[in-house]
Coordinates of C-alpha atoms in Angstrom, one line a residue:
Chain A
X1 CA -14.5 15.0 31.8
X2 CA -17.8 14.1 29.8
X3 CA -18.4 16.0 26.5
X4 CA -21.9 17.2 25.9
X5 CA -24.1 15.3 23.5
X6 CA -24.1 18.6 21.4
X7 CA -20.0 18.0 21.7
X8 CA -20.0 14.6 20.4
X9 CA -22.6 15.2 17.9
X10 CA -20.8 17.8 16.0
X11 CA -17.3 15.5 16.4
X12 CA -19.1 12.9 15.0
X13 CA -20.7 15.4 12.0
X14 CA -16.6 15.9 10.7
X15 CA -16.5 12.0 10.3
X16 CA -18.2 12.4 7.5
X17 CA -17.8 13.9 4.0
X18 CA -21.2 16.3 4.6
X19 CA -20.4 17.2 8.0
X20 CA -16.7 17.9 6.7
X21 CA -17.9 20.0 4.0
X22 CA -20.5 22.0 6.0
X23 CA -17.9 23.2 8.5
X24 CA -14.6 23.6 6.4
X25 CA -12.5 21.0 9.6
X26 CA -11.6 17.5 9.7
X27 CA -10.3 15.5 12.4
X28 CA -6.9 13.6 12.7
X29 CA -6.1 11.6 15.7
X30 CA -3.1 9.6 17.1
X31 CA 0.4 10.5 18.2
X32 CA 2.2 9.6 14.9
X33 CA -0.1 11.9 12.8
X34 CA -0.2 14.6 15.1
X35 CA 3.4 14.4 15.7
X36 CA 3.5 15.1 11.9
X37 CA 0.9 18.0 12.2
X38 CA 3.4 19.7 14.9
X39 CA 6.3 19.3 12.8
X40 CA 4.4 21.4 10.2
X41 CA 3.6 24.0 12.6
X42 CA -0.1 22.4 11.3
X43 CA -1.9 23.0 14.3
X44 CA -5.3 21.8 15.3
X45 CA -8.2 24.4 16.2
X46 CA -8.7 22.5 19.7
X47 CA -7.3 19.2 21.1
X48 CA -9.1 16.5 22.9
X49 CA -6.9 14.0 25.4
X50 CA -8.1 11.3 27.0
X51 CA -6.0 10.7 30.2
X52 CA -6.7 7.5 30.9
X53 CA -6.1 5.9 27.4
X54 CA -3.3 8.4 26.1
X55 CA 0.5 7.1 26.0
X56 CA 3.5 9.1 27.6
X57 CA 4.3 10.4 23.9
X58 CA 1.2 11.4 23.5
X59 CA 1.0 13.8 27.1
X60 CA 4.2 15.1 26.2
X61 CA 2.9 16.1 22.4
X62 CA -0.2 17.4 23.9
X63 CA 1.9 19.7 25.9
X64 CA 3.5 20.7 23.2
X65 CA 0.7 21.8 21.6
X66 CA -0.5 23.8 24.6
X67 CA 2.4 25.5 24.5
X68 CA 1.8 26.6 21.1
X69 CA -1.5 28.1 22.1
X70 CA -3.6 25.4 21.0
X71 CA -6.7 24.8 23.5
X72 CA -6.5 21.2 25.0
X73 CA -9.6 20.1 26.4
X74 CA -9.9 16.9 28.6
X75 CA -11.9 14.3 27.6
X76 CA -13.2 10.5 28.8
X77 CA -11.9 7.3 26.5
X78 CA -15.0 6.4 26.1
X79 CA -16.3 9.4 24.4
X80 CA -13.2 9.7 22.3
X81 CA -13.8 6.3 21.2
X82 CA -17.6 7.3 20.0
X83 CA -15.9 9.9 17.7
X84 CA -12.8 8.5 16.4
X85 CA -13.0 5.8 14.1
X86 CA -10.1 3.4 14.9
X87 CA -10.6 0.2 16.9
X88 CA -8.0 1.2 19.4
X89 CA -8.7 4.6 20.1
X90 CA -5.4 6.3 20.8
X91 CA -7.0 9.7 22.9
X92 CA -6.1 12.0 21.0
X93 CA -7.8 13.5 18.7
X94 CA -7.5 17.1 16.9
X95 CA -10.1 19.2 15.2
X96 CA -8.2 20.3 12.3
X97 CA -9.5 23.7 10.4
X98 CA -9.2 23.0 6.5
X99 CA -6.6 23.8 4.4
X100 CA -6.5 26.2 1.4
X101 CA -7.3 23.8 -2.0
X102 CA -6.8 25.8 -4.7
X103 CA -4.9 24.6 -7.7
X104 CA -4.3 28.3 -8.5
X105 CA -3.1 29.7 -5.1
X106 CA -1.0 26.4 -4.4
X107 CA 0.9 26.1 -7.9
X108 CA 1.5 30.1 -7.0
X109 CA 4.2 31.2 -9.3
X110 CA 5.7 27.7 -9.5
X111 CA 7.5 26.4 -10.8
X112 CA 6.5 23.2 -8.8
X113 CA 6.9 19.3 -8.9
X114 CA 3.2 18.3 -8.5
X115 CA 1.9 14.7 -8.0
X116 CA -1.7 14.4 -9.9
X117 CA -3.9 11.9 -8.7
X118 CA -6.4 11.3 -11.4
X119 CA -9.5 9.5 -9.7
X120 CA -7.6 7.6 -6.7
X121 CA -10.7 6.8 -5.1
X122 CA -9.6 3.8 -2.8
X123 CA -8.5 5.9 0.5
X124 CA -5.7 3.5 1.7
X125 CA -3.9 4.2 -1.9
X126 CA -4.5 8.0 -1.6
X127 CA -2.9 8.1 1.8
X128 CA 0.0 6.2 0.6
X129 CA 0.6 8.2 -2.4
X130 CA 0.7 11.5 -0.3
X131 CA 2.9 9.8 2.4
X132 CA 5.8 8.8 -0.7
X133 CA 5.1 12.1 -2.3
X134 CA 6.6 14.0 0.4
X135 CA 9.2 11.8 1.3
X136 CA 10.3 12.5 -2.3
X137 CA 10.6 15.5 -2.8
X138 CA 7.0 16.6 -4.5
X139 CA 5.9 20.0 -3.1
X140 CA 2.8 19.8 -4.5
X141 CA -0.2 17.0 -4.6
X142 CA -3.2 17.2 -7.1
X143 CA -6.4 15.5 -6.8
X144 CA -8.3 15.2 -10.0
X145 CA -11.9 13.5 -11.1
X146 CA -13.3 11.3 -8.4
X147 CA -10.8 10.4 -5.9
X148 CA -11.3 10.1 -1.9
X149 CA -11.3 13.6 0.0
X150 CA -7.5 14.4 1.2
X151 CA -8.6 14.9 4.7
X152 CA -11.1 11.7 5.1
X153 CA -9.8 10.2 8.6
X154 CA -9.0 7.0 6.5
X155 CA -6.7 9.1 3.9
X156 CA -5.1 11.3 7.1
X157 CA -4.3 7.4 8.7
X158 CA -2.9 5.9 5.6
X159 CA -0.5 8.9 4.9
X160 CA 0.7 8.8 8.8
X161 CA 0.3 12.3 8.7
X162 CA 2.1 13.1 5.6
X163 CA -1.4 15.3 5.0
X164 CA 0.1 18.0 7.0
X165 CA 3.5 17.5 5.1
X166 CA 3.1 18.9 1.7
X167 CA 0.2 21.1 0.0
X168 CA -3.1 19.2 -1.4
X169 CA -4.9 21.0 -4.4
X170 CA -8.4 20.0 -5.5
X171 CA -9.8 20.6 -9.2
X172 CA -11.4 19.3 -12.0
X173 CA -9.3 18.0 -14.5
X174 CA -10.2 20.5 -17.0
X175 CA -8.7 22.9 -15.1
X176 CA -5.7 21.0 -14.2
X177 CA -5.2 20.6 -18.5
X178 CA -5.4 24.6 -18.4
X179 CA -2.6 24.9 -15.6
X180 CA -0.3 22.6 -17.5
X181 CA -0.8 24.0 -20.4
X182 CA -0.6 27.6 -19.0
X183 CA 2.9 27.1 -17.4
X184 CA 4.1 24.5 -19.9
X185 CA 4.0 21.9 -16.9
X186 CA 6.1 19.2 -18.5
X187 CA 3.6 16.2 -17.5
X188 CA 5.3 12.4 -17.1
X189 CA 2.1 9.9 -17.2
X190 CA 2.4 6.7 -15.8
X191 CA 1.2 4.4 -18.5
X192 CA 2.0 0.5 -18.7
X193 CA 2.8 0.5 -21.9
X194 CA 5.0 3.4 -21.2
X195 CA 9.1 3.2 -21.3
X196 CA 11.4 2.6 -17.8
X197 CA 11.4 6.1 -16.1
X198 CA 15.1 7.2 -16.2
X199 CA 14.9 7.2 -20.0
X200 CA 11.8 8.7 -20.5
X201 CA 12.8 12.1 -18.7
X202 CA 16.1 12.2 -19.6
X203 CA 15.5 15.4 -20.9
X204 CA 15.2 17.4 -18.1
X205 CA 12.4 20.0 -18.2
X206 CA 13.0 24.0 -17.1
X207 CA 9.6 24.7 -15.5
X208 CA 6.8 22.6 -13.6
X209 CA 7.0 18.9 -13.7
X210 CA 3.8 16.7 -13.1
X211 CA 3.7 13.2 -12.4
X212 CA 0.5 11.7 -13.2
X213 CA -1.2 8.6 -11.6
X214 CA -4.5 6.7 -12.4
X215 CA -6.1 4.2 -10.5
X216 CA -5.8 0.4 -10.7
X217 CA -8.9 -0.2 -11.9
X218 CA -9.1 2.4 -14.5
X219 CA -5.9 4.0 -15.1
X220 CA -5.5 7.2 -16.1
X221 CA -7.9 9.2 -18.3
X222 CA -7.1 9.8 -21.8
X223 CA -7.1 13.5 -21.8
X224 CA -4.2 12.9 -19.6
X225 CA -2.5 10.3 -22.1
X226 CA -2.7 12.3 -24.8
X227 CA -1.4 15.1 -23.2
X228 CA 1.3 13.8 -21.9
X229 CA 5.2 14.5 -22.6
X230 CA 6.4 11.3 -21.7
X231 CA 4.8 8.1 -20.3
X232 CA 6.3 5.9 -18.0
X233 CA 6.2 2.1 -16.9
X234 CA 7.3 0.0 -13.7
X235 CA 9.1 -2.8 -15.3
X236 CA 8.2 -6.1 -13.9
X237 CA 7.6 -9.8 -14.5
X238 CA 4.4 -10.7 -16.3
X239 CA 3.8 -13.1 -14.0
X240 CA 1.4 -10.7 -11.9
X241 CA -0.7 -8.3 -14.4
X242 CA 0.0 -5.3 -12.5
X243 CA 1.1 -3.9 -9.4
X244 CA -0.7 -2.0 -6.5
X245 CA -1.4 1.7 -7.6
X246 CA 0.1 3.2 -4.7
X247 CA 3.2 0.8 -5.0
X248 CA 3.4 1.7 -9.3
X249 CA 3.1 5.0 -7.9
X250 CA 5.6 5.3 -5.2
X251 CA 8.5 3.9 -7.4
X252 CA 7.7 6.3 -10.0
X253 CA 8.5 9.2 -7.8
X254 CA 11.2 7.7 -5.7
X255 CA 13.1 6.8 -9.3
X256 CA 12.3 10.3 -10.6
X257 CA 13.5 11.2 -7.1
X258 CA 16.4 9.3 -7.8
X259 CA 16.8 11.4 -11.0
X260 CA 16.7 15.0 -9.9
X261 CA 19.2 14.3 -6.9
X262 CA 21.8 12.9 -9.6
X263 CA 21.5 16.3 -11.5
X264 CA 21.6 18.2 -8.5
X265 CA 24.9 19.9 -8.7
Chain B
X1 CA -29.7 -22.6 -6.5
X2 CA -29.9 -22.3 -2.9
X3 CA -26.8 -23.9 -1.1
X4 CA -28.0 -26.0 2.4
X5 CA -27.3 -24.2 5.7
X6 CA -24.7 -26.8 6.2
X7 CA -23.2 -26.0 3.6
X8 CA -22.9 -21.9 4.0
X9 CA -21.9 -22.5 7.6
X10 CA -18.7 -24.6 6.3
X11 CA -18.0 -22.0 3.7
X12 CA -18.3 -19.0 6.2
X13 CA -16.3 -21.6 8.4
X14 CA -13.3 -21.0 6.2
X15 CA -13.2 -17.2 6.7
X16 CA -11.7 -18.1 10.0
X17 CA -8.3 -18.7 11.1
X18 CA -9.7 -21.8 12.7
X19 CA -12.0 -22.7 10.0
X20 CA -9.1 -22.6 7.5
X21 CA -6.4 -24.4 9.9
X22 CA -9.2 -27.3 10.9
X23 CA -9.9 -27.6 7.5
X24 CA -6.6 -26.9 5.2
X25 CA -8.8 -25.0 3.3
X26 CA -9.4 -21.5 2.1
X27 CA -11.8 -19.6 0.3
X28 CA -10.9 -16.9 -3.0
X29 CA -13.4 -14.8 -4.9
X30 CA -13.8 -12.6 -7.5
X31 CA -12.5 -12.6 -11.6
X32 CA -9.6 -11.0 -11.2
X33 CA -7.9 -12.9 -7.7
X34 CA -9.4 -16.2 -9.7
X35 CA -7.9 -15.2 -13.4
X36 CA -4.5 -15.5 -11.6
X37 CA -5.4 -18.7 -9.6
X38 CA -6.0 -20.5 -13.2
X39 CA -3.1 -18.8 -14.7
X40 CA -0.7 -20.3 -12.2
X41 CA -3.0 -23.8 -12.1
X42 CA -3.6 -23.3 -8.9
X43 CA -7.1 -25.1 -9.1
X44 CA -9.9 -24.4 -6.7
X45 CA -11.6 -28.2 -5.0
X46 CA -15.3 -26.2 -6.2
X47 CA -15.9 -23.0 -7.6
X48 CA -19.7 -21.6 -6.8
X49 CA -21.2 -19.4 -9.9
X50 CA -24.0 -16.9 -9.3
X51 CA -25.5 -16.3 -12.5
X52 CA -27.3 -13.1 -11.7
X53 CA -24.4 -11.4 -10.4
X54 CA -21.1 -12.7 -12.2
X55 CA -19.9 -11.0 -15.1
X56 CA -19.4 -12.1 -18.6
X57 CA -15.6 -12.1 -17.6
X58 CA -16.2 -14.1 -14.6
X59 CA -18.4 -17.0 -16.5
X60 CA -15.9 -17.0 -18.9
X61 CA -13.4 -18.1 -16.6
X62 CA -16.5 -20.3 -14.8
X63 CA -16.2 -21.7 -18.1
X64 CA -12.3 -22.7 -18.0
X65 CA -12.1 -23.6 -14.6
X66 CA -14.9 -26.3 -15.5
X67 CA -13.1 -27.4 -18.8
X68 CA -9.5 -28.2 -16.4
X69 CA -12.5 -30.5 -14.3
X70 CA -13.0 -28.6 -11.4
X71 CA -16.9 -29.0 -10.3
X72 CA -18.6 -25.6 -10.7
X73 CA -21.6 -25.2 -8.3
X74 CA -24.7 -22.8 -9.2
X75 CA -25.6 -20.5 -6.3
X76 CA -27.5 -17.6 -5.6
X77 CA -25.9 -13.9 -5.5
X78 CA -27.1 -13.9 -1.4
X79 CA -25.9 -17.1 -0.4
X80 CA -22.4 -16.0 -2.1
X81 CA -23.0 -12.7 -0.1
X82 CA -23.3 -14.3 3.0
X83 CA -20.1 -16.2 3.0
X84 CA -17.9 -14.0 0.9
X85 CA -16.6 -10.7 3.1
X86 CA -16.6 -8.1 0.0
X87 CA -19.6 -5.3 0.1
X88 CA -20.2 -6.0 -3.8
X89 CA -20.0 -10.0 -3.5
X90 CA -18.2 -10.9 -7.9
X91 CA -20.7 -14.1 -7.5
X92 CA -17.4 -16.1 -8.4
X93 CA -15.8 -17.9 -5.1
X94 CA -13.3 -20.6 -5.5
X95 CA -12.5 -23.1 -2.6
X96 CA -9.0 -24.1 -2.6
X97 CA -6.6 -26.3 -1.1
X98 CA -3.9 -24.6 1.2
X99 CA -0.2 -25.3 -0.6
X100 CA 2.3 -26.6 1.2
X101 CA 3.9 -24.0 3.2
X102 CA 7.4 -25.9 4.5
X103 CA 10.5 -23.8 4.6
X104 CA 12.7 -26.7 4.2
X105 CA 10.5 -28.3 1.5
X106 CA 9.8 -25.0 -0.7
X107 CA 13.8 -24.0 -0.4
X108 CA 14.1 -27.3 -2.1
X109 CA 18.0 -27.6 -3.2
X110 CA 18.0 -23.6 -3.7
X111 CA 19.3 -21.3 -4.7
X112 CA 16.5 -19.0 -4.0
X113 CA 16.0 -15.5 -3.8
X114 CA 13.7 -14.7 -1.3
X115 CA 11.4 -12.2 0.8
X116 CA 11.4 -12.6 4.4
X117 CA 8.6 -11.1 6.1
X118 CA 9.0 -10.7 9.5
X119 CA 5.9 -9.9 11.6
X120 CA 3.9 -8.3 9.2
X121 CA 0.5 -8.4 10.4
X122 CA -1.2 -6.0 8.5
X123 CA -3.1 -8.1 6.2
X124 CA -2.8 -5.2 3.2
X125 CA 0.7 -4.6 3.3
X126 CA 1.4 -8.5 3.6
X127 CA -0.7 -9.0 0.4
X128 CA 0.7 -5.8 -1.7
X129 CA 4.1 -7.4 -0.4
X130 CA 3.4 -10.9 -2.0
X131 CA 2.7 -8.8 -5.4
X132 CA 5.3 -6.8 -5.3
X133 CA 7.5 -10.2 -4.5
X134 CA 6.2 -11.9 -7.8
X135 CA 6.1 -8.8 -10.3
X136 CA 10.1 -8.8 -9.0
X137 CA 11.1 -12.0 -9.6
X138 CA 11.7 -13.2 -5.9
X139 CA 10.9 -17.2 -6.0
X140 CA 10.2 -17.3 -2.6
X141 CA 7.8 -15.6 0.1
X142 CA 8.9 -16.5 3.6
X143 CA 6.6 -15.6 6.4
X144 CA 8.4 -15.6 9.9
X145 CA 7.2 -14.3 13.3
X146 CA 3.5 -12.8 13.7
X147 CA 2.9 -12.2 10.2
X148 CA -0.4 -12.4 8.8
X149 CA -2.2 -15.5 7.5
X150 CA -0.7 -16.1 3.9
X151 CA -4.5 -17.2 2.4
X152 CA -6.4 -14.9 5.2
X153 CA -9.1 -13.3 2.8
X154 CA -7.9 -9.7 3.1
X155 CA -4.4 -10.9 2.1
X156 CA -5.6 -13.4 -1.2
X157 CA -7.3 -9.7 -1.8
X158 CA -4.7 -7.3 -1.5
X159 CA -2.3 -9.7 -3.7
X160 CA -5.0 -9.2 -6.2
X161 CA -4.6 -12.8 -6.7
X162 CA -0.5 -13.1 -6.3
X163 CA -0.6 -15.4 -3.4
X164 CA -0.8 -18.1 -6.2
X165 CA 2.0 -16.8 -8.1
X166 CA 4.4 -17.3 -5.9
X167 CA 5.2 -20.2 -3.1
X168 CA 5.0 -19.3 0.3
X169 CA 6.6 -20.8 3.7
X170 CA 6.0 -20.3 7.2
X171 CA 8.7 -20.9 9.8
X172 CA 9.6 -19.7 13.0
X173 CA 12.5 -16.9 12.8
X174 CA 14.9 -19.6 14.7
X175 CA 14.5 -21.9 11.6
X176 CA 14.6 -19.5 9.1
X177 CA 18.3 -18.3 10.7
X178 CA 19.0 -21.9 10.9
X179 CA 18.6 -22.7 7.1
X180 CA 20.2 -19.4 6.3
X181 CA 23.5 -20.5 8.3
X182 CA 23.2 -23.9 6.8
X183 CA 22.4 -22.4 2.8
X184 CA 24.8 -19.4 3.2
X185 CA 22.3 -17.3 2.2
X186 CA 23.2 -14.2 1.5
X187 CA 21.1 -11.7 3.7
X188 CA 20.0 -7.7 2.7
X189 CA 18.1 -6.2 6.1
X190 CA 15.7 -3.5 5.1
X191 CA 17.1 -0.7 7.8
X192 CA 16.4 3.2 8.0
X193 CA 20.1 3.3 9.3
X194 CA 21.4 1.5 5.8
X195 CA 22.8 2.2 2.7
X196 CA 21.4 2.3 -0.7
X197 CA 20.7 -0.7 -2.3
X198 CA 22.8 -0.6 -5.4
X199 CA 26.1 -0.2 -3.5
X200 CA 25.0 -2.3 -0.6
X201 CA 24.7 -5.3 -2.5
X202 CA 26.7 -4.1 -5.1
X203 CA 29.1 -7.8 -4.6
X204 CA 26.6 -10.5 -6.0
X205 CA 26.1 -13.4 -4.0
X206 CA 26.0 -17.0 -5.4
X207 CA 24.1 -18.9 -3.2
X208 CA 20.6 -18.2 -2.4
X209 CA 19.9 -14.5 -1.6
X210 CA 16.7 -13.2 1.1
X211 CA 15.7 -9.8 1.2
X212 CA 14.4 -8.7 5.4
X213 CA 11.5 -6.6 5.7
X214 CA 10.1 -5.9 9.2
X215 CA 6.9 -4.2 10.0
X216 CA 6.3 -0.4 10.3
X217 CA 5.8 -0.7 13.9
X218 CA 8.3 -2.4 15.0
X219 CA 10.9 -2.9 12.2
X220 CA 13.3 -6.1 11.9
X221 CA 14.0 -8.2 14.9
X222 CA 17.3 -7.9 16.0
X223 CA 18.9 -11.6 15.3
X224 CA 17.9 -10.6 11.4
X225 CA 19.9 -7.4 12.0
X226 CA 22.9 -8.8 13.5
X227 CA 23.2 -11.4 10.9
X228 CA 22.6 -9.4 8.0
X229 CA 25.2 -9.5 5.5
X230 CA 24.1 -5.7 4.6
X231 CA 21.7 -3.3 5.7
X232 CA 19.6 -1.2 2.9
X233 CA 17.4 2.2 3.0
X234 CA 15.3 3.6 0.8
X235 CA 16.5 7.2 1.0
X236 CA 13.7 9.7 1.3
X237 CA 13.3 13.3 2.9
X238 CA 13.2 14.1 6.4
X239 CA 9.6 15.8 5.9
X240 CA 8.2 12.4 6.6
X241 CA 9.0 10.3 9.5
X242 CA 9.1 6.8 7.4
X243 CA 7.5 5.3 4.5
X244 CA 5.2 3.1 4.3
X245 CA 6.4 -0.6 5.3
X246 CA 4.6 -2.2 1.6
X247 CA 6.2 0.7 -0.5
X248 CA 9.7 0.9 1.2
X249 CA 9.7 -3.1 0.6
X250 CA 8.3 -2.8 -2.5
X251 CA 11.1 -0.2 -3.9
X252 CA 13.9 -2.1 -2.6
X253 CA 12.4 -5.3 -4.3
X254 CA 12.4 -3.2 -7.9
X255 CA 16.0 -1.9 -7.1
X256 CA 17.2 -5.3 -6.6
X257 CA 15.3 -6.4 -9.1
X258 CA 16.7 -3.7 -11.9
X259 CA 20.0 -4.6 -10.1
X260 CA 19.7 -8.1 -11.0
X261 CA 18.5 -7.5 -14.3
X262 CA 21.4 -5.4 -15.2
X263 CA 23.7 -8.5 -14.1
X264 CA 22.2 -10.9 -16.5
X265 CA 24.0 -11.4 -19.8

């Protein structure tokens, strides 16, 4: 059941950003995520289970993966443990080939409802942001400037899988202007000093629709403000001075969510 | 400048669940968590300065903390970095007080409208939870169950300061029940299997109002379910499992909260 050093070693390469790069896979472990990978016919390259620390879920989802062709290789705790990086190693762990990240290929021949992250670089936020972006209704997410990599282990934990859920795009923001420009993207920015969301897009727009987030510490970048069609606020007491980014975030798109269901016919 | 070893051994004594309950004391750092301590005049007992690594926003508010009398202590940046638990120690750390955290005491002669957490132990979604409370006009955070420590330093953190917007209580789940029996509260359970908020709680309540949110892994105990005068969702896709237990609170809070605001004359 021992791994080779060489094994571990290269396991251990994908926890980082070089090793990640280098290879073009990540790694995602634990039965909730990989439930979500399954469901998204997202299927890892090879699957590592621990026997002795894995759950009953997590046998039965690791048979379903066999079943799907998907090479599950037996493995001890402890070694699973030296790879993964949670404190309670759940043994199971997936070595995950990279997804295409291509603004171009993913927008496709829209049009599309994108989420653009402009510099989220705090990976607990990211996570979130992709997690509430497919739950409504986004098909598309957008990283821009400096935020954390989509498939960091801490981003694939803090979305709870939602990574495999919807499409993940990486470009500079220069080249995110010249997409929105090119399909007339109507872009919604969220901006505190922006107006409450239903009004702002009560115009409904025709083609592509981007909702566009900045972080909490620097908000979004001007190119983006300037840009934009509408900007939007989360309304709230001035007794704090702001909300979480991912939480601003999440009630942006579940309100625009709110939206697009009432004028569905 | 250099603080005794006494001295850093109490202070790192306080980062510690024992420390802080031995002690009814808790420790708070950086500008922006302190900003919102003054703001609320919630004073810290002492408040240690590094010069050569606060910012000219962080001595300003040195400055005003020492003007409402509260003793300001030079220190170094690495005695500050030994007790603090952030990788870029602000050089600004307040020691504080712990409020008084009785459910019967901060209910006072209600009504209140309130946020019941109930065995939320991540310490990031408790905080985020406490900001999202105060930014929506809830009066009241009640902490029931296994939740985390209200003035742990990862929570004071991820309420970017809120946890001294807002009171908070701590009470066993049989007394919370007990004072919502005896205060007729009216009670909204956060539930998957719900409605949506605006037409669950669509009748307005007089009395005091609580709003249930249970933790992602193990959602609300069943005595808050049973009791619940009305069980919300926060509808969302089926391409994701759940949401997040910070953001689905957080969104029911701003319904209510819009809900509320709509009410008033």
């Amino acid at each position: 059941l021992s791994l080779s050093q060489a094994e571990i070693k290269s396991l251990r390469a994908l926890t980082t950003k070089k090793g990640r790069r280098a290879t073009g896979q990540f790694l995602a472990e634990g039965v909730r995520v990989l439930e979500q990978a399954l469901q998204h016919d997202f299927l890892p390259g090879r699957l590592y289970v621990s026997a002795s620390t894995v759950s009953e879920r997590g046998t039965a989802l690791a048979e379903q993966f066999k079943r799907r062709g998907v090479p599950v290789i037996p493995a001890s705790g402890s070694d699973l443990a030296r790879v993964g990086d949670t404190v309670t190693p759940p043994g199971l762990l997936g070595v995950f080939q990279s997804p295409p990240d291509e603004l171009a290929e993913l927008y496709g021949r829209g049009p599309r409802s994108m989420v653009l992250c402009d510099s989220i670089a705090d990976p607990g936020n990211l996570g979130t942001l992709i997690r509430s972006a497919a739950a409504f209704d986004f098909d598309l997410v957008v990283l821009a400037g400096q935020c954390a990599e989509a498939f960091a282990p801490k981003v694939v934990r803090a979305s709870a899988g939602a990574s495999f859920a919807v499409p993940i795009a990486v470009a500079p923001l220069a080249e995110v202007l010249t997409l929105i420009e090119r399909e007339r993207v109507h872009l919604v920015a969220a901006d505190p000093r922006g107006e409450d969301l239903p009004d702002a897009i009560a115009n409904d727009a025709d083609g592509g629709v981007a909702l566009a987030l900045g972080s909490e510490a620097h908000g979004l970048s001007p190119a983006l403000l300037q840009r934009a069609d509408a900007r939007v606020r989360v309304r709230h007491e001035a007794r704090v001075e702001s909300l979480n980014a991912a939480i601003a975030g999440s009630i942006l798109m579940k309100e625009w969510y709110d939206v697009r269901q009432r004028r569905t016919p």
